[in-house]
XYZ file of C-alpha atoms in Angstrom:
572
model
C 20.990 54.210 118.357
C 19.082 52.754 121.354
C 20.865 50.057 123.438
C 19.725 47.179 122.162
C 20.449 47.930 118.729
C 24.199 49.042 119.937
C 24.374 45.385 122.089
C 23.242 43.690 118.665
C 25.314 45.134 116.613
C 28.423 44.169 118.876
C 26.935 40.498 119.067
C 27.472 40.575 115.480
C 30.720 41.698 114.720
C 31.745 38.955 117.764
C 29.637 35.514 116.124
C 30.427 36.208 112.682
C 27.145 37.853 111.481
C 27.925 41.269 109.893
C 30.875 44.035 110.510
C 32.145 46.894 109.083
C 34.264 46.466 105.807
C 38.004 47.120 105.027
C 38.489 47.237 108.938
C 41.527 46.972 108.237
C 42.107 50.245 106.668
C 39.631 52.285 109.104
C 36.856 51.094 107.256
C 34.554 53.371 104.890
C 31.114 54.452 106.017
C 28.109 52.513 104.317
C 29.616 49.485 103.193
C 29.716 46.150 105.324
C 31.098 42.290 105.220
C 28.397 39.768 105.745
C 30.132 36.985 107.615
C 29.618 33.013 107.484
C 26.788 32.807 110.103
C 25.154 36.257 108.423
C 24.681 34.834 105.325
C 23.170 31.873 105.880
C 20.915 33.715 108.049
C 20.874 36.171 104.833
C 20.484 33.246 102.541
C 17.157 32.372 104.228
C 15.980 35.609 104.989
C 16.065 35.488 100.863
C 15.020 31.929 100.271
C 12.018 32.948 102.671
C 11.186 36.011 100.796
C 10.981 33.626 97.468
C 8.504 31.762 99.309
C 5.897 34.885 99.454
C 6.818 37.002 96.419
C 7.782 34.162 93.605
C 6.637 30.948 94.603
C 3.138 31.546 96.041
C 1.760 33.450 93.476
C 0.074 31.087 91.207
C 2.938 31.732 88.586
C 2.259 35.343 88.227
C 5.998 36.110 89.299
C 9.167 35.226 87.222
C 12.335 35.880 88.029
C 15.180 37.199 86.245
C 18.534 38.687 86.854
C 19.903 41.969 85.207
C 23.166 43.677 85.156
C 24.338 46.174 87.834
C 26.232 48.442 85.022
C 23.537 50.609 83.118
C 24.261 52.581 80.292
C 23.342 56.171 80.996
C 20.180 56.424 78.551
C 18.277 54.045 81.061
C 18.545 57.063 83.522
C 17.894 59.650 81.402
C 14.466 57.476 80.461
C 13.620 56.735 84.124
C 14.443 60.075 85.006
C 17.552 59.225 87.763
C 19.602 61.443 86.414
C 17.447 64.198 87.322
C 15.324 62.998 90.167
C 17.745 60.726 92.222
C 18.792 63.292 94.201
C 19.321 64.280 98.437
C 19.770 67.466 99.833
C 23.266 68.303 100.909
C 25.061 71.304 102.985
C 28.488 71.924 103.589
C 30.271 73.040 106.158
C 32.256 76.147 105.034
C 35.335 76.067 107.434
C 36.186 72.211 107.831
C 34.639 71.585 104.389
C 32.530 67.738 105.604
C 29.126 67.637 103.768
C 26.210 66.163 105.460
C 22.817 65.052 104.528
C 20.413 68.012 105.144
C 17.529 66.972 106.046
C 18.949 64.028 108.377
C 20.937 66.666 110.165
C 18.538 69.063 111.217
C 15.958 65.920 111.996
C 18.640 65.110 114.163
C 18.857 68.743 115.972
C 15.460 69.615 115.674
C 13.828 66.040 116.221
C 11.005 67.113 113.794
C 10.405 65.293 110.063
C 11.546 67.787 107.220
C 11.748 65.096 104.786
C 8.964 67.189 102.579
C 10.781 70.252 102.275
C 12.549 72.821 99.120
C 15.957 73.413 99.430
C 14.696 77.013 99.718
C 13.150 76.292 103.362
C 15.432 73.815 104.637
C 18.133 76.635 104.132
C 15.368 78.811 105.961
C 15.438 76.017 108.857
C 18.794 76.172 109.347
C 19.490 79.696 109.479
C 16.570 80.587 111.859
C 18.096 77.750 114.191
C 21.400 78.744 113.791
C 22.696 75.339 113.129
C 26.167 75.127 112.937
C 28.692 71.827 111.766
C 28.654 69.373 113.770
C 31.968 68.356 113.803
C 33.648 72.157 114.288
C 30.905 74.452 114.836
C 31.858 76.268 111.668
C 28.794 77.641 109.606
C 27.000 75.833 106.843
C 26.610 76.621 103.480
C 23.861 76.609 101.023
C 21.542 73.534 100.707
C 21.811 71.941 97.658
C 21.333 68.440 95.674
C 23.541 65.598 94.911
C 22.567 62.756 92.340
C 23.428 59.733 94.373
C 23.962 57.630 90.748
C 27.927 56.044 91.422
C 29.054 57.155 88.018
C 31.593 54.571 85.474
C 32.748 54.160 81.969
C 31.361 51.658 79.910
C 35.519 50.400 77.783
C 38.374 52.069 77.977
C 39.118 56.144 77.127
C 35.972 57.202 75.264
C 33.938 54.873 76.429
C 30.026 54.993 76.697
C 29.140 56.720 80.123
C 27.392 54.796 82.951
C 26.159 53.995 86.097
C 25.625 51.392 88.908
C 22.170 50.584 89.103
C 20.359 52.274 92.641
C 17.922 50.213 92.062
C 16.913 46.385 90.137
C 13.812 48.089 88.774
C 15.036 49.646 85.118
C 16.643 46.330 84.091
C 13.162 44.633 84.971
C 11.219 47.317 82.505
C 13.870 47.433 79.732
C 13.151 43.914 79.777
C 9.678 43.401 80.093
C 8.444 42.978 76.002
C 11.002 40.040 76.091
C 9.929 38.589 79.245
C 5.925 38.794 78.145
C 6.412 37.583 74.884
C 9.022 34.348 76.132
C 6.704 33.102 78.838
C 3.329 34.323 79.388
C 2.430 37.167 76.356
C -0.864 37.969 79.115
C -1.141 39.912 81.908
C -0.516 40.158 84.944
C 2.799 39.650 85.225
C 5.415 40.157 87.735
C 9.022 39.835 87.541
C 11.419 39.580 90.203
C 14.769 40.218 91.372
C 17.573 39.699 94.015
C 20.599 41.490 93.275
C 23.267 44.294 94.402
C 22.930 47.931 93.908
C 24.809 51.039 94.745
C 23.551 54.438 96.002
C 26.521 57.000 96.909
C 24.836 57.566 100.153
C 25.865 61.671 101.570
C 26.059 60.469 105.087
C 25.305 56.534 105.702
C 23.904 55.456 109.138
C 22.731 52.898 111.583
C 24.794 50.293 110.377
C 23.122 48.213 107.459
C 19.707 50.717 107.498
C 21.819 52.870 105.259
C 24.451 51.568 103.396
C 25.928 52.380 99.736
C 26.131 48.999 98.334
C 23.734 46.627 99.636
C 20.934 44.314 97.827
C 17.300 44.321 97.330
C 14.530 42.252 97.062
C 12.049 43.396 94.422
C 8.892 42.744 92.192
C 7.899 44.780 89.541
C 4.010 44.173 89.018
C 2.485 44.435 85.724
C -0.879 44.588 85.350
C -4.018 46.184 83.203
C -5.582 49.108 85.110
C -8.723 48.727 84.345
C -8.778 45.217 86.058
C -9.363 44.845 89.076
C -10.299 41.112 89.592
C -7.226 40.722 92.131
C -7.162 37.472 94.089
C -7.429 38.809 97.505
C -9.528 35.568 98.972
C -6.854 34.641 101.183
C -5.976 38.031 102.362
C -8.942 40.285 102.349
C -9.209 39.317 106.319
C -5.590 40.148 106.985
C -5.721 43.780 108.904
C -3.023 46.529 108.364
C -2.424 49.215 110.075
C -2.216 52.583 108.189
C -0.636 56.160 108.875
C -2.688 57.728 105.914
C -1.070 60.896 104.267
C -4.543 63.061 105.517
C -3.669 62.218 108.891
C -0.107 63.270 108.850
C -1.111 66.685 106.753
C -3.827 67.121 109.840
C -0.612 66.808 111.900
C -1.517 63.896 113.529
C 0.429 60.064 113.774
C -2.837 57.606 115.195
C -2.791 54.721 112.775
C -6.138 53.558 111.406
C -6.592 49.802 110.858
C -8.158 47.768 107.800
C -9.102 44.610 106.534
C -7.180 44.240 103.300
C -10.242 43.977 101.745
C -11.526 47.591 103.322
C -8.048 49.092 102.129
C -9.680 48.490 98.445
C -13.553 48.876 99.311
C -12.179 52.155 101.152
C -10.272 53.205 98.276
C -7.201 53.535 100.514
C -4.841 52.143 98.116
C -5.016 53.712 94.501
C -5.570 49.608 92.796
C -6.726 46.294 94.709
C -2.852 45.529 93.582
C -1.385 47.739 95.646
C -3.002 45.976 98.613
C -2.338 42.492 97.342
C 1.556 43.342 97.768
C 1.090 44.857 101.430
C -0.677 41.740 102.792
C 2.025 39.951 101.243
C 4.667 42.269 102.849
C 2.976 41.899 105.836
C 3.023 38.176 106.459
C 6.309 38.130 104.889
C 7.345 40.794 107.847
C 5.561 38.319 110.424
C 7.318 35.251 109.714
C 10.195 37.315 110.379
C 9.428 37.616 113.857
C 8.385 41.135 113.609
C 4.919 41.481 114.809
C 5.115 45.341 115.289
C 4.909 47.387 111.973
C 2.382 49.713 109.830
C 2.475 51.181 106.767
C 3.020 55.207 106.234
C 1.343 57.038 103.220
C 4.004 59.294 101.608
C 2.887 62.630 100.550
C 3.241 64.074 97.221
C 6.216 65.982 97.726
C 7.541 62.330 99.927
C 7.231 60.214 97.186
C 9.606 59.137 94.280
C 9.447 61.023 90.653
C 7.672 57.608 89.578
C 5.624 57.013 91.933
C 0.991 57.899 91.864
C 0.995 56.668 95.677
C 3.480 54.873 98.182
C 3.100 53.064 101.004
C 6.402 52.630 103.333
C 6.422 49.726 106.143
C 7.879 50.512 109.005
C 9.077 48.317 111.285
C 9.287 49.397 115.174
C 11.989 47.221 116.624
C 14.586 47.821 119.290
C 12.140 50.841 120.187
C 12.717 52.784 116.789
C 11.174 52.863 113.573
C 12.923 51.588 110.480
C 11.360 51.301 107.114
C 11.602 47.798 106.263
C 9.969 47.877 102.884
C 8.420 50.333 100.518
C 5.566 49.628 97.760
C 5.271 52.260 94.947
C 2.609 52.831 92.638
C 4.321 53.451 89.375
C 1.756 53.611 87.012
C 2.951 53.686 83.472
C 5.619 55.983 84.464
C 8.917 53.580 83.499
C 7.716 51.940 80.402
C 6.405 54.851 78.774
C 9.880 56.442 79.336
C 11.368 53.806 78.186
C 9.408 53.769 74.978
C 9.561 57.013 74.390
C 13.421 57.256 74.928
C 14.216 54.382 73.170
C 12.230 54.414 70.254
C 10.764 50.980 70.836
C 7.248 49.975 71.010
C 7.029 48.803 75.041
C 2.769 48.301 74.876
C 0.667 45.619 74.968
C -2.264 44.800 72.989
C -5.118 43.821 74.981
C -7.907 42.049 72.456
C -11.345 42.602 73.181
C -13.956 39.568 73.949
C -16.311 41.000 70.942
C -15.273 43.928 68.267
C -16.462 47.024 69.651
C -17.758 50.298 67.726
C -15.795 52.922 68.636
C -16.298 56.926 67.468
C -13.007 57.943 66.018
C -12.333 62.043 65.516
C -10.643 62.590 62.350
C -8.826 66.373 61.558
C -9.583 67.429 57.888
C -7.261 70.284 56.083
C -8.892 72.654 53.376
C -5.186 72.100 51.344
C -6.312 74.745 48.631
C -7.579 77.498 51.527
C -4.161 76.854 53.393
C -2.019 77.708 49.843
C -4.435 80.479 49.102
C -3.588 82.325 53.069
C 0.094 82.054 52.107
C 2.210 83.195 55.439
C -0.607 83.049 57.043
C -1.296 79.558 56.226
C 2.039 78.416 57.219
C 1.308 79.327 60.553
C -1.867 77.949 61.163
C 0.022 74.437 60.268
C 2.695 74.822 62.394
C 0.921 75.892 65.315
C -1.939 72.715 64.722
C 1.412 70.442 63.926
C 1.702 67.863 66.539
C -1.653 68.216 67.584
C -4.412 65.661 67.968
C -7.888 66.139 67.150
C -9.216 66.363 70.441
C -6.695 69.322 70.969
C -7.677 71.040 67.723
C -11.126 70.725 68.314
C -10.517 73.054 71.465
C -8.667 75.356 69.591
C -11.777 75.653 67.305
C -14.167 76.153 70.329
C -11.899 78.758 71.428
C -11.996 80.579 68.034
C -8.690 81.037 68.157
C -7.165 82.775 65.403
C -3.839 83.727 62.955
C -3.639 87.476 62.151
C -7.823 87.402 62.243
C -8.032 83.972 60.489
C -10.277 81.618 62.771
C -8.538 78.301 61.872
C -12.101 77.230 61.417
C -11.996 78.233 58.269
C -9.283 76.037 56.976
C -9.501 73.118 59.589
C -12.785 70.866 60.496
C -13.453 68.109 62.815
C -14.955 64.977 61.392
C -16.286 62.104 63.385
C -17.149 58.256 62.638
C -17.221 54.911 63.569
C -14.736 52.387 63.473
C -14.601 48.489 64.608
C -12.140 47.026 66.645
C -10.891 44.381 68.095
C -8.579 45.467 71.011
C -6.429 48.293 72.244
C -2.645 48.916 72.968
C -1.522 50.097 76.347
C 1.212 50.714 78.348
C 1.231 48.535 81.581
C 0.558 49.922 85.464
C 3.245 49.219 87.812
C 2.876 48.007 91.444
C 6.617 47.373 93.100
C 6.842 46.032 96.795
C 10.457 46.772 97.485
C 12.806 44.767 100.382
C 16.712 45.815 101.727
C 18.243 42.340 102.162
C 20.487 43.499 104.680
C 18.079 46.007 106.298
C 15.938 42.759 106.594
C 18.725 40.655 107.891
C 20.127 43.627 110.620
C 16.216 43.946 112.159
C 16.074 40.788 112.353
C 18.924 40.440 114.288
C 17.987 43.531 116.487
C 14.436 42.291 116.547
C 15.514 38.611 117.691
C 18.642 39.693 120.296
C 17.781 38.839 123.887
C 19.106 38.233 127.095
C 18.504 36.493 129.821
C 20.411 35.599 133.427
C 23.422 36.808 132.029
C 23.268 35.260 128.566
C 22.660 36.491 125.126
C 19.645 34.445 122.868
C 19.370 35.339 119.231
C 15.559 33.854 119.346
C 15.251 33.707 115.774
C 12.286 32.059 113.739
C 12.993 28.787 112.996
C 12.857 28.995 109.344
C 15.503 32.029 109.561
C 18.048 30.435 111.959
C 21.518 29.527 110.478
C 21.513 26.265 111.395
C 18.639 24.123 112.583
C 20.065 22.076 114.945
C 23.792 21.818 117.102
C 25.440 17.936 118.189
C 27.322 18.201 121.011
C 28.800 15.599 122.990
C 29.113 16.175 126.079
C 32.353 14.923 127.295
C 35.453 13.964 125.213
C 35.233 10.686 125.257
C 36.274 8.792 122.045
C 32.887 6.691 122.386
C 30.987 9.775 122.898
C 32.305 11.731 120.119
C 31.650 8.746 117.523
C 28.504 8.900 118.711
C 27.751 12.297 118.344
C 29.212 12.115 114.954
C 27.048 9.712 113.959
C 23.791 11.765 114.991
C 25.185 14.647 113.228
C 25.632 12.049 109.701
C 22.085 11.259 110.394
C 20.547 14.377 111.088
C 22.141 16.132 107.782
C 20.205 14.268 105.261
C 17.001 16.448 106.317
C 18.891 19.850 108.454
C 21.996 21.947 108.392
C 23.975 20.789 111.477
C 26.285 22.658 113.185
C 28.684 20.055 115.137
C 30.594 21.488 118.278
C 33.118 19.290 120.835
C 35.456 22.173 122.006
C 34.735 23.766 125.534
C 32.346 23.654 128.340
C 28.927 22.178 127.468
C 28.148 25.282 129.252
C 30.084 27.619 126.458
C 28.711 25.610 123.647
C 25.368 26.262 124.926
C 25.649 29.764 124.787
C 27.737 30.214 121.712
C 24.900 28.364 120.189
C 22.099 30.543 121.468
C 24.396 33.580 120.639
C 23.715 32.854 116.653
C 20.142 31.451 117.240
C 20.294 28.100 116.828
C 16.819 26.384 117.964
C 17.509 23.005 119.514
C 21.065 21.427 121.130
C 21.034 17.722 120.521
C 23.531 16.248 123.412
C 25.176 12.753 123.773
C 26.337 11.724 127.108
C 27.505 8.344 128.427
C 23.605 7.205 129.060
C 23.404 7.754 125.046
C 25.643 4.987 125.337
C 23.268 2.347 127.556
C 20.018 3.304 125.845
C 20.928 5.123 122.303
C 18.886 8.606 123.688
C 20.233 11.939 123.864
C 18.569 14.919 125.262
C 17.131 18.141 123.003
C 17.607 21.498 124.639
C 15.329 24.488 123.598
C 17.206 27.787 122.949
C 14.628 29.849 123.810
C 13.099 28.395 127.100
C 16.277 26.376 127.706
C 14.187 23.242 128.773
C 15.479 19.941 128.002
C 13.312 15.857 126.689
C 15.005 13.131 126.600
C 14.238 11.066 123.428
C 15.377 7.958 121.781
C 17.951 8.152 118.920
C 15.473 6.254 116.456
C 12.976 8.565 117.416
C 15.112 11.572 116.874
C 14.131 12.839 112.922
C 10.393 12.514 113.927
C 10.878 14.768 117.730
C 12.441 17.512 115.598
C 9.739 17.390 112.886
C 6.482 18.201 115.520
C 9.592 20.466 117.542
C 9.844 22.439 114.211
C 6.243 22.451 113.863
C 5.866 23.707 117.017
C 4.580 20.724 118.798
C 5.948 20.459 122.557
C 7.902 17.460 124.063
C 7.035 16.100 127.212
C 10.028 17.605 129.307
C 12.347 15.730 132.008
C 12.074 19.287 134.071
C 15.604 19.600 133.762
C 16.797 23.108 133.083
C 20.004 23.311 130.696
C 21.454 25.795 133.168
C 21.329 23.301 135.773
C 24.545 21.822 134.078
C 26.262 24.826 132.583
């Protein structure tokens, strides 16, 4: 990790923001505590990402919430079981398995993400990589399902799994949501909640954990309409590392208007970049300015997924995927349907009754007896079959023991009315790490400056808005400063502070980001003012108490005070 994100992550294990779990005991790799002044921070991080993915969407987006224990059919149907897989090697004399591709990334400093087990064994050997913790040689690549495996009751019990990810629940769900609140399309549903990947080799703190929570939509929608309200966003530009130009071998990033990423065909359904402007502002209010969005290649992306799209965030000087967005087509519900046995389409009803040519597959019943043996194997090879398919068979003469099934089978066509179609639904998913989110932001937003450490959050992220301090510990002063903090919490969360220094309380308020220090010192007392101090510049304005609510207001909508020129290290 670079330095900053090592100075961050110490900053948070010392204010109460995130550290590593079961301490204690040693600890156990991938899994981490959120503390107090993390989850608030977490809280809005989440409250934030409501704002863009639910709540500004015109009512396209519900939300729901599913279980994190999933009976193992849902994985056979959305094919977990057999896709959810990483490539693992182990070390034949100290026995430690590592991830495969991650370690010779990490020797090689080149991207085999793409590659067969068959040529990342070839990589290995030709380097002559060797364990990294006792030089002993490694074994042969192979795959691990990363599925945390359970029992569903006691003894015989139904076999199980934690969910990896919110999605299934959403689409084993979906008939019930459509038909209980909208029965149209498009609709998305949405959901916050934990899930658990048995990671080989977690990393980089809360960038790879084994039990963390996501924020996701799952985005249903008709293909074959494209009337996408992009009005808003078709202006927004995004920067792109398409898949041509990495198969070229090249990494420049090409930039779009959100409405050229459709006009371009860039993005496989003017959905696709609906999500990624919304990612992307969602991303900016953040305070991460400095992202794009990588094109996976075919052998890159998910079982599921037609096309993805991974944003990556560069913060701290490294490049963290911060969200992915999968086109999933009718991959999941078709599964689903098919597993199941249940019915998981939509019927989509025309504007007017359309004529439609309908091919029909007629059976000569008394030529079929008459062939015997022969006959019986002209059905079973047709059985299963649609028309279109036997039709081809016809063109292709194709025959049993020199009988063209011509003779006994015919093609009919006519014309039918009707007044809709079933489908299955298309997929979009835009696809958020809560804690990934919350740990770049804290790398993103850690500063320093003569000396002290700012955690220059956005406003709208910070644990608490404002801090009441007063300044000496004066009974007067304090019931003063009390009172502000009674007033102020009607409208902000306050965070109230009379131990130490001004100096200390200063900094352990910058340390956790909080935007603006309200003060009360004995000239609070003469004239009821008290002074605001800015985290991030550390300039001070002196403003009356009645006055107070309405400062904060234009401060928090980034309206500047007129200043006294004092500097708050001046009196630290």
């Amino acid at each position: 990790m670079s330095d900053v994100y090592n100075k961050a992550v110490e900053l948070a294990k010392r204010r109460g923001i995130f550290w590593p779990s079961y301490e204690i005991y040693g600890g156990i790799a991938g899994l981490y505590d959120i503390g107090p002044v993390g989850t608030m921070i977490k809280n809005k991080i989440v409250s934030l990402w409501r704002k863009y993915f639910v709540e500004s969407t015109m009512g396209m987006v519900v939300e729901v919430e599913t279980p994190m224990i999933t009976p193992e059919k849902v994985f056979e149907a959305s094919g977990h079981l057999k896709n959810f897989t990483d490539p693992v090697v182990q070390c034949s004399k100290c026995k430690k398995v590592f991830r495969a591709d991650h370690l010779v990334e990490e020797i090689l400093h080149k991207n085999v993400e793409s590659l067969s087990l068959s040529q990342l064994d070839s990589v290995i050997k030709e380097n002559g990589i060797k364990c990294p913790s006792c030089g002993g040689d490694l074994g042969e690549v192979r795959y691990f399902n990363l599925l945390f495996e359970t029992t569903i009751g006691p003894y015989t019990g139904e076999r199980g799994f934690l969910r990896p990810e919110t999605a299934q629940g959403m689409f084993t769900a979906f008939k019930r949501v459509f038909e209980s609140y909208r029965q149209r399309l498009p609709l998305g549903i949405a959901q916050i909640g934990r899930v658990a990947r048995n990671e080989i080799s977690p990393r980089q703190g809360l960038v790879r954990m084994r039990e963390f929570s996501i924020m996701e939509v799952e985005f249903f929608m008709d293909p074959k309409e494209t009337d996408v309200p992009l009005a808003d966003l078709e202006n927004d530009k995004v920067k792109i590392l398409r898949a041509q130009t990495k198969e070229a071998g090249r990494e420049e990033l090409d930039i779009f208007t959100v409405k050229e990423l459709v006009s371009e065909k860039v993005v496989v359904h003017p959905w696709m970049a609906y999500w990624m402007a919304k990612a992307s502002r969602f991303v900016n209010s953040l305070g991460i300015n400095e992202f794009f969005f990588e094109e996976k290649l075919p052998q890159e992306r998910a079982h599921y997924s037609k096309q993805t799209f991974d944003q990556i965030a560069i913060v701290g000087g490294e490049k963290v995927e911060i969200s992915g967005h999968a086109y999933r087509g009718d991959y999941d519900l078709s599964g689903h349907s098919r597993i199941s046995g249940q019915d998981l389409t939509v019927f989509k009803k025309y504007d007017t009754p359309q004529i439609v040519k309908k091919k029909t597959v007629l059976i000569n019943k008394q030529k079929i007896s008459s062939l015997k043996d022969v006959g019986k194997e002209i059905m079973k090879k047709i059985s299963g079959l649609n028309a279109e398919q036997i039709e081809e068979l016809i063109r292709q003469d194709f025959r049993v023991d020199s009988v063209p099934i011509s003779s006994v089978v015919s093609i009919t066509e006519r014309e039918e009315k009707v007044n809709g179609e079933k489908f299955f639904p298309h997929v979009v998913e835009p696809s958020f790490g809560v804690e990934r989110s919350l740990y770049l932001v804290v790398v993103n937003s850690y500063k320093e400056k003569k000396d002290r450490i700012i955690l220059s959050l956005p406003k709208d992220i910070a644990p608490y808005d404002v801090a009441v301090f007063p300044l000496l510990e004066r009974e007067e002063i304090i019931k003063k400063a009390k009172q502000i903090r009674d007033l102020l919490q009607a409208k902000y969360t306050v965070l109230y502070d009379e131990s130490g220094s001004i100096g200390k309380r200063y900094a352990r308020a910058d340390e956790i980001g909080i935007p603006f220090d309200i003060t009360v010192d004995p000239q609070s007392l003469d004239d009821a003012s008290v002074t605001i101090r800015d985290r991030d510049t550390w300039e001070q304005s002196r403003v009356k108490v009645d006055s107070l609510v309405c400062s904060l207001e234009k401060l928090f909508n980034g309206t500047k005070l007129n200043s006294i020129g004092e500097k708050a290290d001046n009196n630290e």
